[in-house]
Short mmCIF file of C-alpha atoms and ligand atoms in Angstrom, two decimals:
data_model
loop_
_atom_site.label_atom_id
_atom_site.label_comp_id
_atom_site.label_asym_id
_atom_site.label_seq_id
_atom_site.Cartn_x
_atom_site.Cartn_y
_atom_site.Cartn_z
CA MET J 22 -101.34 188.83 128.20
CA LYS J 23 -104.00 189.24 127.18
CA GLN J 24 -104.41 190.71 123.99
CA HIS J 25 -102.23 187.74 121.13
CA PRO J 26 -101.71 187.53 117.41
CA ASP J 27 -104.35 186.60 115.06
CA LEU J 28 -104.88 182.75 115.26
CA SER J 29 -104.23 182.71 111.49
CA THR J 30 -101.00 184.86 111.77
CA LEU J 31 -100.16 182.38 114.73
CA MET J 32 -100.61 179.29 112.15
CA SER J 33 -98.91 181.67 108.69
CA TYR J 34 -96.25 181.97 112.32
CA SER J 35 -95.39 178.37 111.87
CA SER J 36 -95.72 177.68 108.66
CA GLY J 37 -93.08 180.19 108.44
CA THR J 38 -94.59 182.56 105.91
CA LEU J 39 -94.71 185.27 107.36
CA SER J 40 -92.75 188.19 106.52
CA LEU J 41 -89.49 188.89 108.80
CA ALA J 42 -90.85 192.08 110.54
CA PHE J 43 -94.14 189.85 111.12
CA SER J 44 -92.11 186.86 112.74
CA THR J 45 -89.71 188.65 114.61
CA LEU J 46 -92.28 190.65 116.46
CA VAL J 47 -94.21 187.17 116.86
CA THR J 48 -92.01 186.27 117.92
CA SER J 49 -91.08 188.02 120.99
CA HIS J 50 -94.51 187.69 122.30
CA ILE J 51 -94.57 184.24 121.98
CA GLU J 52 -91.20 184.51 124.43
CA ASN J 53 -93.77 185.82 127.21
CA CYS J 54 -96.94 184.16 126.61
CA ASP J 55 -97.98 180.18 127.23
CA HIS J 56 -101.34 180.65 124.96
CA CYS J 57 -99.95 181.59 122.20
CA LYS J 58 -96.42 178.83 123.01
CA GLU J 59 -99.45 176.44 123.28
CA ILE J 60 -100.81 177.61 119.44
CA VAL J 61 -97.78 177.22 117.35
CA GLN J 62 -97.01 174.34 118.65
CA ILE J 63 -99.56 172.61 117.19
CA GLY J 64 -99.32 173.84 114.27
CA ASN J 65 -95.08 172.72 114.24
CA GLU J 66 -96.85 168.67 115.45
CA LEU J 67 -99.27 170.25 112.56
CA GLY J 68 -96.65 170.84 109.96
CA ALA J 69 -94.55 168.27 111.22
CA SER J 70 -96.42 165.69 109.96
CA MET J 71 -97.82 166.80 106.78
CA MET J 72 -93.46 166.54 105.63
CA GLU J 73 -94.03 163.38 107.41
CA ASN J 74 -97.24 161.32 105.27
CA ASP J 75 -97.04 163.47 102.61
CA ILE J 76 -93.81 162.19 101.16
CA GLU J 77 -94.43 160.23 98.00
CA ASN J 78 -91.78 157.56 97.38
CA LYS J 79 -91.41 156.37 100.68
CA ASP J 80 -88.40 154.27 99.76
CA LYS J 81 -86.23 156.57 98.71
CA THR J 82 -83.27 157.02 100.83
CA GLU J 83 -80.18 159.80 101.28
CA ASP J 84 -77.01 159.69 101.40
CA PHE J 85 -75.48 159.51 104.65
CA ASN J 86 -71.68 159.13 104.33
CA GLU J 87 -71.59 162.24 102.21
CA PHE J 88 -73.47 163.42 104.67
CA LEU J 89 -70.72 162.56 107.11
CA ASN J 90 -68.08 163.51 105.18
CA LYS J 91 -69.83 167.30 104.78
CA LEU J 92 -69.68 167.47 108.20
CA ASN J 93 -66.40 165.93 109.00
CA ASN J 94 -65.39 168.97 106.78
CA LYS J 95 -66.86 171.61 108.60
CA ASN J 96 -66.89 170.52 112.45
CA ASN J 97 -63.36 171.68 111.55
CA ASN J 98 -63.04 174.74 110.32
CA SER J 99 -66.80 176.56 111.52
CA GLU J 100 -67.70 177.35 115.71
CA ILE J 101 -71.19 176.82 116.70
CA LYS J 102 -72.54 180.36 117.30
CA GLU J 103 -74.42 180.54 120.53
CA ILE J 104 -76.72 182.98 120.99
CA ASP J 105 -76.50 185.51 124.22
CA PHE J 106 -80.11 187.23 125.64
CA ASP J 107 -80.48 188.98 128.16
CA LEU J 108 -83.85 187.46 129.82
CA ASN J 109 -83.66 190.42 132.17
CA SER J 110 -84.20 193.41 129.34
CA GLU J 111 -87.06 195.02 129.30
CA VAL J 112 -86.44 194.70 125.57
CA PRO J 113 -87.97 190.65 124.24
CA ALA J 114 -84.74 187.95 123.33
CA SER J 115 -86.59 188.82 120.07
CA LEU J 116 -85.53 191.81 119.45
CA GLN J 117 -82.34 192.23 121.47
CA ARG J 118 -80.05 191.61 117.44
CA TYR J 119 -81.64 194.79 116.10
CA ILE J 120 -81.66 197.41 119.24
CA GLY J 121 -80.03 196.19 122.28
CA THR J 122 -81.06 195.53 125.61
CA ASP J 123 -81.65 198.91 126.73
CA LEU J 124 -85.24 201.43 125.38
CA ASP J 125 -83.10 204.19 126.40
CA GLU J 126 -80.11 203.45 123.82
CA ILE J 127 -82.62 203.56 121.13
CA GLN J 128 -81.64 206.74 119.50
CA TRP J 129 -85.23 208.40 118.44
CA SER J 130 -86.11 211.19 116.30
CA PHE J 131 -88.81 214.46 116.37
CA PHE J 132 -92.01 212.75 114.64
CA ALA J 133 -94.17 215.26 115.87
CA PRO J 134 -95.64 216.36 119.16
CA GLY J 135 -95.23 214.16 121.78
CA ILE J 136 -95.05 211.66 119.42
CA GLN J 137 -91.09 209.66 118.55
CA LYS J 138 -90.00 207.16 116.00
CA SER J 139 -86.51 205.09 115.43
CA GLN J 140 -86.43 203.05 112.14
CA VAL J 141 -84.80 200.05 112.15
CA LYS J 142 -83.02 198.16 109.66
CA ILE J 143 -83.56 194.35 109.71
CA SER J 144 -82.42 193.20 106.94
CA ASP J 145 -79.53 193.87 104.62
CA LYS J 146 -80.64 191.85 101.44
CA SER J 147 -84.18 193.41 101.38
CA ASN J 148 -86.29 197.03 102.98
CA CYS J 149 -87.92 194.78 105.49
CA HIS J 150 -88.04 196.92 108.87
CA LEU J 151 -89.78 197.34 112.25
CA THR J 152 -90.94 201.44 113.19
CA PHE J 153 -90.60 202.46 117.13
CA LEU J 154 -92.44 205.23 118.35
CA LYS J 155 -92.09 207.00 121.52
CA ILE J 156 -95.26 208.37 122.41
CA LYS J 157 -96.61 210.88 125.56
CA PRO J 158 -99.78 210.05 127.95
CA ASN J 159 -103.08 211.04 126.48
CA LYS J 160 -101.40 211.09 123.13
CA LYS J 161 -103.57 209.63 120.25
CA ILE J 162 -101.53 207.09 118.06
CA PRO J 163 -101.41 208.61 114.19
CA GLU J 164 -104.32 207.54 112.12
CA HIS J 165 -102.42 205.66 108.80
CA GLY J 166 -103.06 203.66 106.06
CA HIS J 167 -101.04 200.03 105.09
CA LYS J 168 -102.06 197.33 102.27
CA GLY J 169 -101.99 194.19 104.11
CA GLY J 170 -101.85 193.64 108.13
CA GLU J 171 -100.29 195.20 110.41
CA LEU J 172 -99.12 193.92 113.91
CA THR J 173 -97.99 196.31 116.40
CA LEU J 174 -96.59 194.95 119.83
CA VAL J 175 -95.96 197.06 123.16
CA LEU J 176 -93.20 197.25 124.74
CA LYS J 177 -94.24 199.86 127.58
CA GLY J 178 -96.28 201.83 128.99
CA ALA J 179 -99.79 200.84 127.41
CA PHE J 180 -102.91 202.11 124.55
CA GLU J 181 -106.29 201.51 124.14
CA ASP J 182 -108.39 201.26 121.56
CA ALA J 183 -112.43 199.81 120.89
CA ASN J 184 -110.95 196.83 120.62
CA GLY J 185 -109.38 197.00 125.07
CA THR J 186 -106.02 197.68 126.51
CA TYR J 187 -103.00 196.89 125.34
CA ALA J 188 -99.48 196.81 127.95
CA ALA J 189 -96.39 195.10 126.82
CA GLY J 190 -96.20 191.97 126.11
CA ASP J 191 -99.55 192.99 123.89
CA ILE J 192 -99.39 191.98 120.36
CA ALA J 193 -102.42 194.67 118.01
CA ASP J 194 -103.26 192.06 114.82
CA HIS J 195 -105.56 194.94 112.76
CA ASP J 196 -105.95 194.14 108.85
CA THR J 197 -106.93 196.58 105.92
CA SER J 198 -110.12 196.89 107.24
CA THR J 199 -109.94 197.21 110.72
CA HIS J 200 -110.60 200.56 112.06
CA HIS J 201 -108.34 201.90 115.08
CA GLU J 202 -107.70 205.13 117.06
CA PRO J 203 -105.48 203.88 119.49
CA VAL J 204 -104.83 206.42 122.03
CA VAL J 205 -102.24 206.12 124.90
CA SER J 206 -103.22 205.12 127.99
CA SER J 207 -100.06 204.88 130.54
CA LYS J 208 -99.14 207.06 133.10
CA GLU J 209 -96.10 206.98 131.53
CA ASP J 210 -94.95 207.57 127.67
CA CYS J 211 -95.91 203.98 125.21
CA ILE J 212 -92.86 202.61 123.87
CA CYS J 213 -94.50 200.59 120.86
CA VAL J 214 -92.89 198.81 118.01
CA ILE J 215 -94.59 198.07 114.67
CA ALA J 216 -94.31 196.04 111.50
CA THR J 217 -96.15 196.33 108.65
CA ASP J 218 -96.43 194.01 104.69
CA GLY J 219 -96.22 197.79 103.18
CA PRO J 220 -95.33 201.00 103.58
CA MET J 221 -96.68 203.16 106.06
CA VAL J 222 -98.49 206.06 105.45
CA PHE J 223 -99.89 208.54 108.25
CA LYS J 224 -102.29 210.61 107.17
CA SER J 225 -104.86 213.08 108.91
CA MET J 226 -102.83 215.28 111.69
CA ILE J 227 -99.14 214.68 110.20
CA ALA J 228 -101.04 215.51 106.54
CA ASN J 229 -101.71 219.17 108.09
CA MET J 230 -99.05 218.84 110.14
CA TYR J 231 -96.48 219.27 107.43
CA GLN J 232 -99.17 219.72 104.57
CA SER J 233 -98.61 216.17 102.50
CA ILE J 234 -98.06 212.83 103.14
CA VAL J 235 -95.75 211.41 105.06
CA ARG J 236 -94.44 207.97 104.51
CA ILE J 237 -92.09 205.65 107.52
CA MET L 24 -85.23 149.98 108.94
CA LEU L 25 -84.73 151.36 112.33
CA GLU L 26 -87.49 152.72 113.91
CA VAL L 27 -87.45 156.71 115.00
CA ASN L 28 -88.47 156.32 118.21
CA LYS L 29 -88.31 158.25 121.88
CA ASP L 30 -86.02 155.44 123.10
CA LEU L 31 -84.08 155.90 120.54
CA VAL L 32 -83.82 159.90 120.60
CA LYS L 33 -82.81 159.15 124.06
CA LYS L 34 -80.00 157.62 123.43
CA PHE L 35 -78.43 159.74 120.86
CA GLN L 36 -78.74 163.17 123.63
CA ALA L 37 -76.57 160.86 125.43
CA GLU L 38 -74.68 159.10 123.33
CA LYS L 39 -73.80 161.60 119.43
CA ASN L 40 -73.40 158.77 118.23
CA THR L 41 -73.35 158.32 114.13
CA LYS L 42 -75.61 155.00 114.04
CA ASP L 43 -78.64 156.52 116.11
CA PHE L 44 -77.72 159.61 113.42
CA GLU L 45 -78.17 157.99 110.89
CA VAL L 46 -80.87 156.27 111.41
CA ILE L 47 -82.41 160.08 112.72
CA PHE L 48 -81.10 160.57 109.23
CA ASN L 49 -82.96 157.98 106.51
CA TYR L 50 -86.04 158.93 108.14
CA PHE L 51 -86.03 162.60 108.09
CA ALA L 52 -83.82 163.16 105.13
CA PRO L 53 -86.11 162.14 102.06
CA ARG L 54 -89.24 163.41 103.99
CA ILE L 55 -87.22 167.22 104.65
CA LYS L 56 -85.91 167.22 100.53
CA SER L 57 -89.50 166.10 99.64
CA LEU L 58 -90.44 169.19 101.77
CA LEU L 59 -88.48 171.44 100.08
CA MET L 60 -89.16 169.53 96.84
CA LYS L 61 -92.90 170.52 96.82
CA SER L 62 -92.25 174.24 98.17
CA GLY L 63 -90.20 174.86 94.57
CA ALA L 64 -86.72 174.67 96.09
CA ASP L 65 -85.11 173.14 93.34
CA GLY L 66 -83.02 169.46 93.58
CA ALA L 67 -79.30 170.90 94.34
CA GLN L 68 -81.29 173.61 96.89
CA ALA L 69 -83.57 171.03 98.69
CA GLU L 70 -80.15 168.76 98.80
CA ASP L 71 -78.21 171.97 100.09
CA ILE L 72 -81.25 173.18 102.90
CA MET L 73 -81.72 169.46 104.21
CA HIS L 74 -77.66 168.39 104.83
CA ASP L 75 -77.90 172.36 106.89
CA THR L 76 -81.32 170.58 108.79
CA MET L 77 -79.25 167.05 109.39
CA ILE L 78 -76.18 169.73 110.66
CA ASN L 79 -78.14 171.16 113.39
CA ILE L 80 -79.91 168.87 114.74
CA TRP L 81 -76.29 167.09 115.31
CA GLU L 82 -75.63 169.52 116.40
CA LYS L 83 -77.99 171.29 118.24
CA ILE L 84 -79.42 167.97 119.67
CA HIS L 85 -78.59 169.22 123.44
CA MET L 86 -81.61 171.20 122.79
CA TYR L 87 -83.86 169.46 121.90
CA ASN L 88 -87.13 168.48 124.91
CA PRO L 89 -88.76 166.67 124.95
CA ASP L 90 -91.28 167.69 127.17
CA LYS L 91 -92.42 170.72 124.76
CA GLY L 92 -92.91 168.58 121.90
CA SER L 93 -92.68 166.15 119.56
CA PHE L 94 -89.24 165.59 118.05
CA SER L 95 -90.17 165.44 114.95
CA SER L 96 -92.39 168.94 115.66
CA TRP L 97 -88.35 169.59 116.33
CA VAL L 98 -86.81 168.46 113.08
CA TYR L 99 -90.15 170.13 111.54
CA THR L 100 -89.09 174.31 112.58
CA ILE L 101 -85.37 173.35 111.83
CA ALA L 102 -86.11 173.12 108.64
CA ARG L 103 -88.73 175.63 108.35
CA ASN L 104 -86.32 178.12 110.11
CA ASN L 105 -83.07 176.59 107.34
CA ARG L 106 -86.21 176.87 104.76
CA ILE L 107 -86.61 180.60 105.67
CA ASP L 108 -82.91 181.82 105.81
CA LEU L 109 -81.89 179.96 102.20
CA LEU L 110 -84.89 179.41 99.82
CA ARG L 111 -86.91 182.86 100.43
CA LYS L 112 -83.66 185.10 100.54
CA LYS L 113 -85.68 187.44 103.17
CA SER L 114 -83.09 188.32 104.93
CA SER L 115 -78.91 188.00 105.56
CA GLN L 116 -80.00 187.65 110.18
CA PRO L 117 -80.62 184.21 110.53
CA TYR L 118 -84.47 183.50 111.61
CA THR L 119 -83.58 183.74 115.74
CA ASP L 120 -86.26 180.38 116.36
CA ILE L 121 -88.62 180.45 119.21
CA SER L 122 -86.88 177.21 119.96
CA GLU L 123 -83.64 179.51 121.22
CA VAL L 124 -85.01 181.61 123.03
CA GLU L 125 -87.36 178.81 125.16
CA ILE L 126 -83.92 177.00 125.24
CA ALA L 127 -81.53 180.14 127.60
CA SER L 128 -85.73 181.09 129.04
CA ASP L 129 -85.67 177.64 130.53
CA ASN L 130 -89.43 178.31 131.55
CA GLU L 131 -92.33 175.18 131.04
CA SER L 132 -94.71 175.68 128.33
CA GLY L 133 -97.13 173.18 129.40
CA LEU L 134 -98.37 172.02 126.61
CA GLU L 135 -101.63 169.21 127.66
CA ILE L 136 -100.63 168.01 123.57
CA VAL L 137 -97.10 166.80 124.35
CA GLU L 138 -98.18 164.43 126.91
CA GLN L 139 -99.76 162.21 125.77
CA LYS L 140 -98.23 159.04 123.73
CA SER L 141 -98.49 159.14 120.02
CA ILE L 142 -98.71 162.66 119.18
CA SER L 143 -97.74 161.85 115.73
CA ALA L 144 -100.13 159.54 115.39
CA ARG L 145 -103.43 161.56 116.67
CA VAL L 146 -102.37 164.70 113.95
CA LYS L 147 -101.71 162.63 111.62
CA LYS L 148 -105.81 161.73 111.92
CA ALA L 149 -106.98 164.68 113.41
CA ILE L 150 -105.46 166.49 109.43
CA GLU L 151 -107.32 163.98 107.51
CA LEU L 152 -110.36 164.41 109.35
CA LEU L 153 -109.44 168.43 108.24
CA PRO L 154 -112.37 169.46 105.83
CA LEU L 155 -111.51 169.95 102.63
CA LYS L 156 -110.84 172.89 102.35
CA GLN L 157 -109.11 174.07 105.41
CA ARG L 158 -106.98 171.34 104.62
CA LYS L 159 -106.20 172.63 101.55
CA VAL L 160 -105.41 176.10 102.88
CA ILE L 161 -103.41 173.95 105.79
CA GLU L 162 -101.19 172.45 102.94
CA LEU L 163 -100.86 175.17 100.71
CA SER L 164 -99.03 176.75 103.68
CA PHE L 165 -97.28 174.34 105.49
CA VAL L 166 -96.19 172.72 102.32
CA ASN L 167 -95.85 174.85 98.64
CA ASP L 168 -94.83 177.46 100.97
CA LEU L 169 -97.56 179.83 100.29
CA THR L 170 -98.09 183.73 102.24
CA GLN L 171 -101.48 184.11 103.06
CA GLU L 172 -101.53 186.89 100.00
CA GLU L 173 -100.96 184.47 97.72
CA ILE L 174 -102.89 181.03 98.93
CA ALA L 175 -105.82 183.55 98.12
CA GLY L 176 -104.38 184.51 94.53
CA GLU L 177 -104.00 180.65 94.44
CA LEU L 178 -107.31 179.69 95.04
CA ASN L 179 -108.90 182.86 94.45
CA ILE L 180 -110.84 183.41 97.13
CA PRO L 181 -110.38 186.93 99.31
CA ILE L 182 -107.57 186.55 101.96
CA GLY L 183 -109.75 187.18 104.64
CA THR L 184 -111.71 184.00 103.53
CA VAL L 185 -107.82 182.39 103.86
CA LYS L 186 -107.89 183.71 107.51
CA SER L 187 -110.77 181.60 109.09
CA ARG L 188 -110.22 178.34 107.03
CA MET L 189 -107.16 178.57 108.49
CA ARG L 190 -108.68 179.69 112.05
CA LEU L 191 -111.38 177.03 111.14
CA ALA L 192 -108.69 174.19 110.44
CA TYR L 193 -106.89 174.76 113.68
CA GLN L 194 -109.88 175.90 115.87
CA LYS L 195 -110.81 172.13 114.43
CA MET L 196 -107.67 170.23 114.47
CA LYS L 197 -107.54 171.17 118.78
CA HIS L 198 -111.16 169.84 118.30
CA ASN L 199 -109.44 166.53 117.26
CA LEU L 200 -106.68 166.00 119.33
CA LYS L 201 -108.39 166.09 121.96
CA GLU L 202 -111.54 163.69 121.04
CA LEU L 203 -108.59 161.69 119.49
CA GLN L 204 -106.56 161.42 123.20
CA ALA L 205 -109.32 159.75 124.62
ZN1 ZN N 317 -100.54 184.91 123.08
#
């Protein structure tokens, strides 16, 4: 793994303040990245230390017996769900609940010549979604504007921009100020998944094609 | 008050008895609740999330791996995930945590920081050594549960400055942890 999320993104991941879309992609990357795993673990130690030491009244107690009653009632009427991941899949474990374990099973729809897309809603309660793109070799990933940050995780193939090459598992972490013109550099199609803070607005080529701005 | 130390956690993992769990509860329950109140939860929500977290600890204790981090950091991530689920209501799906994924993959993360003794004491000291501005950003993020954008608004600084202070805080923390190891 060569391309990692920004350190500040990893710290926000540890503090639990990233959006669901962002944290899902960061988890997908970290699964196979010891470098980021260590950073996040230091973040978790930091969070734990603040939890332990920033307590105002150190002598305060909570009712253990009341809690035990709750625990016993729960044990009687619920089962623990164990999550099964397919760790040999090319789909990261954290994405499997949304798209299954096979990239070929994704339902693509036409987006532009050489580009297919699929949008997956990841929360019932908010308008939180991930956008999957499947792009032909040598094709430019359409330039798009967005408010706030954006993460792109490569699932298959590779693309490159001014910052280098991004292969499967790598994350491109861009904020508003970054200028990027990624081009697919692999011989096979590149499949990537994008999370943004706001809605993505594709410009230029798409705009010309449809004579309007296409929101995905 | 009895102490939550490595031996007690090990014994609790092996025997899973309520006596040891009571010690863990007495130490962590008030701390989890206090953290939640500072993130904006009301008393009832904080109590619920604290109870859920303690239930998770009881049910998932077999998943805790001391080679991957301190027991406190494991408790913290469970409390944090419950906070995400219940307080922010961003999702009806449970938050997938790396610890669950990691357990399944069973690979050693090889963290050098956890091999040392008394990680908690060193982390506490390392935080104290952070410059005030960096510490503030870290506090707003980890304790007050604010996003980078919210921190920028709260401190009236650009989001780029929030990001750079978080990066610097991490680098300084890591440096301090190394220094304190000696
Ligand atoms: Zn990484």
